[in-house]
Amino acid sequence: MTVENFDPNGTNHSFSLSRRELIKSVIASGVAVSAGSMLVGCGPGSGVQTGGVERLISINVNGKDRRVDVLPQETLANTLRLKLGLTGTKLGCDRGECGACTILVDEVPVYACSTLTHNVRGRKITTVEGLQAPDGSLHPVQQAFVDELGPQCGFCTPGQVMSAVALLNVNPNPTREEARQALSGNLCRCGAYDHYLNGVMRAAREV
Ligand code: FES
Ligand code: FES
C-alpha cells in the first residue's frame, strides 16, 4: 500500500481491494498462528511454542512428573486446579492476600495464585493431596486438625494445613506464638484460628 493509493471517497477500487486483502491476510495469518501454536510440537519430545516460550512442560507434583500444556502467564493455582484436577488447592482472593492457595515448593509455603507455573519447573511441588501416606492415613497435621475440630466451612483448611506442615518440617517443636506467625498468611473468614493453632500444637506433640 502506498500514499498514492489513498482515496478518502473509497472510489479507488484497487485500494479498496488491497485493503480488504490486507485485512483478510491479517485475520488469516492470526488464525494460522493460533492454530500453529496449538499444533506445533504436539509430537513426542517436542514442546508447544507460543512467542518463544515452550508450553508443553513437565512439573513435579506430589512426587510425580506431570506433563502439562501451560500458558506463559498461567498461575500454578490454575494449572493445579484446572489442568491437573488437584482442586484441594483453593482459590480465594486470587491475588496473594488470603492464603487459601498455599502449597509447598521445595518445602517452602508459597501462594499458588501468585506463582507462575513456568517458574517452578524442576522444583518439588506438594499440594494437600500429596500429604497422605500410601496406606491412605492422614498426615499428622491433617489428623490433628480433625481431632481439634479445626475447620468450620473448611475453605481455608488446605492452606492452613500446608502452612502448618511447612512449619513442622523445619521446627517440630514450635511455640504457640511461632505457630501463630507461621499461619499468619492464612486468613479464615470463620475465625477458627484458635482451633487451627490447637491443631498445630497437637501435631507437634505427635510427630
Ligand atoms: S487465593 Fe492465593 S492468596 Fe488468596
Ligand atoms: S474454616 Fe471457614 S474460612 Fe476458615
mmCIF file of N, CA and C in Angstrom, residues 5 17 21 23 28 30 44 51 75 95 100 144 156 164 169 176-177 193:
data_model
loop_
_atom_site.group_PDB
_atom_site.id
_atom_site.type_symbol
_atom_site.label_atom_id
_atom_site.label_comp_id
_atom_site.label_asym_id
_atom_site.label_seq_id
_atom_site.Cartn_x
_atom_site.Cartn_y
_atom_site.Cartn_z
ATOM 1 N N ASN A 5 -2.149 5.510 -3.146
ATOM 2 C CA ASN A 5 -3.369 4.718 -3.175
ATOM 3 C C ASN A 5 -4.489 5.325 -2.338
ATOM 4 N N LEU A 17 -9.702 -2.921 -2.689
ATOM 5 C CA LEU A 17 -9.422 -4.350 -2.791
ATOM 6 C C LEU A 17 -8.167 -4.710 -2.016
ATOM 7 N N GLU A 21 -7.861 -7.124 1.155
ATOM 8 C CA GLU A 21 -6.943 -8.270 1.139
ATOM 9 C C GLU A 21 -5.995 -8.227 2.328
ATOM 10 N N ILE A 23 -6.653 -6.904 5.285
ATOM 11 C CA ILE A 23 -7.381 -7.327 6.486
ATOM 12 C C ILE A 23 -7.552 -8.843 6.491
ATOM 13 N N ALA A 28 -6.282 -14.082 8.537
ATOM 14 C CA ALA A 28 -5.870 -15.438 8.173
ATOM 15 C C ALA A 28 -4.569 -15.815 8.855
ATOM 16 N N GLY A 30 -3.394 -14.558 11.593
ATOM 17 C CA GLY A 30 -3.629 -14.695 13.028
ATOM 18 C C GLY A 30 -4.180 -16.054 13.351
ATOM 19 N N PRO A 44 5.876 -36.420 20.051
ATOM 20 C CA PRO A 44 6.665 -36.791 21.220
ATOM 21 C C PRO A 44 7.961 -35.993 21.301
ATOM 22 N N GLY A 51 5.124 -17.507 21.232
ATOM 23 C CA GLY A 51 6.009 -16.381 21.459
ATOM 24 C C GLY A 51 7.358 -16.799 21.999
ATOM 25 N N THR A 75 -0.964 -19.195 36.196
ATOM 26 C CA THR A 75 -0.549 -19.378 37.592
ATOM 27 C C THR A 75 -0.572 -20.858 37.953
ATOM 28 N N ARG A 95 -5.146 -13.120 44.506
ATOM 29 C CA ARG A 95 -4.179 -12.028 44.407
ATOM 30 C C ARG A 95 -3.249 -11.945 45.621
ATOM 31 N N ALA A 100 -5.477 -19.117 50.831
ATOM 32 C CA ALA A 100 -6.236 -20.347 50.550
ATOM 33 C C ALA A 100 -5.506 -21.258 49.567
ATOM 34 N N ALA A 144 -4.552 -34.024 63.281
ATOM 35 C CA ALA A 144 -4.685 -33.128 64.438
ATOM 36 C C ALA A 144 -5.770 -32.082 64.187
ATOM 37 N N CYS A 156 -10.629 -22.578 53.981
ATOM 38 C CA CYS A 156 -9.233 -22.174 54.188
ATOM 39 C C CYS A 156 -8.359 -23.330 54.643
ATOM 40 N N ALA A 164 1.058 -25.221 58.136
ATOM 41 C CA ALA A 164 1.434 -25.947 59.361
ATOM 42 C C ALA A 164 2.457 -27.036 59.053
ATOM 43 N N ASN A 169 7.998 -29.064 59.486
ATOM 44 C CA ASN A 169 9.155 -29.648 58.786
ATOM 45 C C ASN A 169 10.463 -28.999 59.235
ATOM 46 N N ARG A 176 3.464 -21.670 70.633
ATOM 47 C CA ARG A 176 2.176 -21.266 70.056
ATOM 48 C C ARG A 176 2.322 -19.960 69.264
ATOM 49 N N GLU A 177 3.184 -19.078 69.740
ATOM 50 C CA GLU A 177 3.394 -17.824 69.023
ATOM 51 C C GLU A 177 4.081 -18.080 67.677
ATOM 52 N N TYR A 193 -9.217 -19.578 64.083
ATOM 53 C CA TYR A 193 -7.764 -19.526 64.272
ATOM 54 C C TYR A 193 -7.298 -20.347 65.472
#
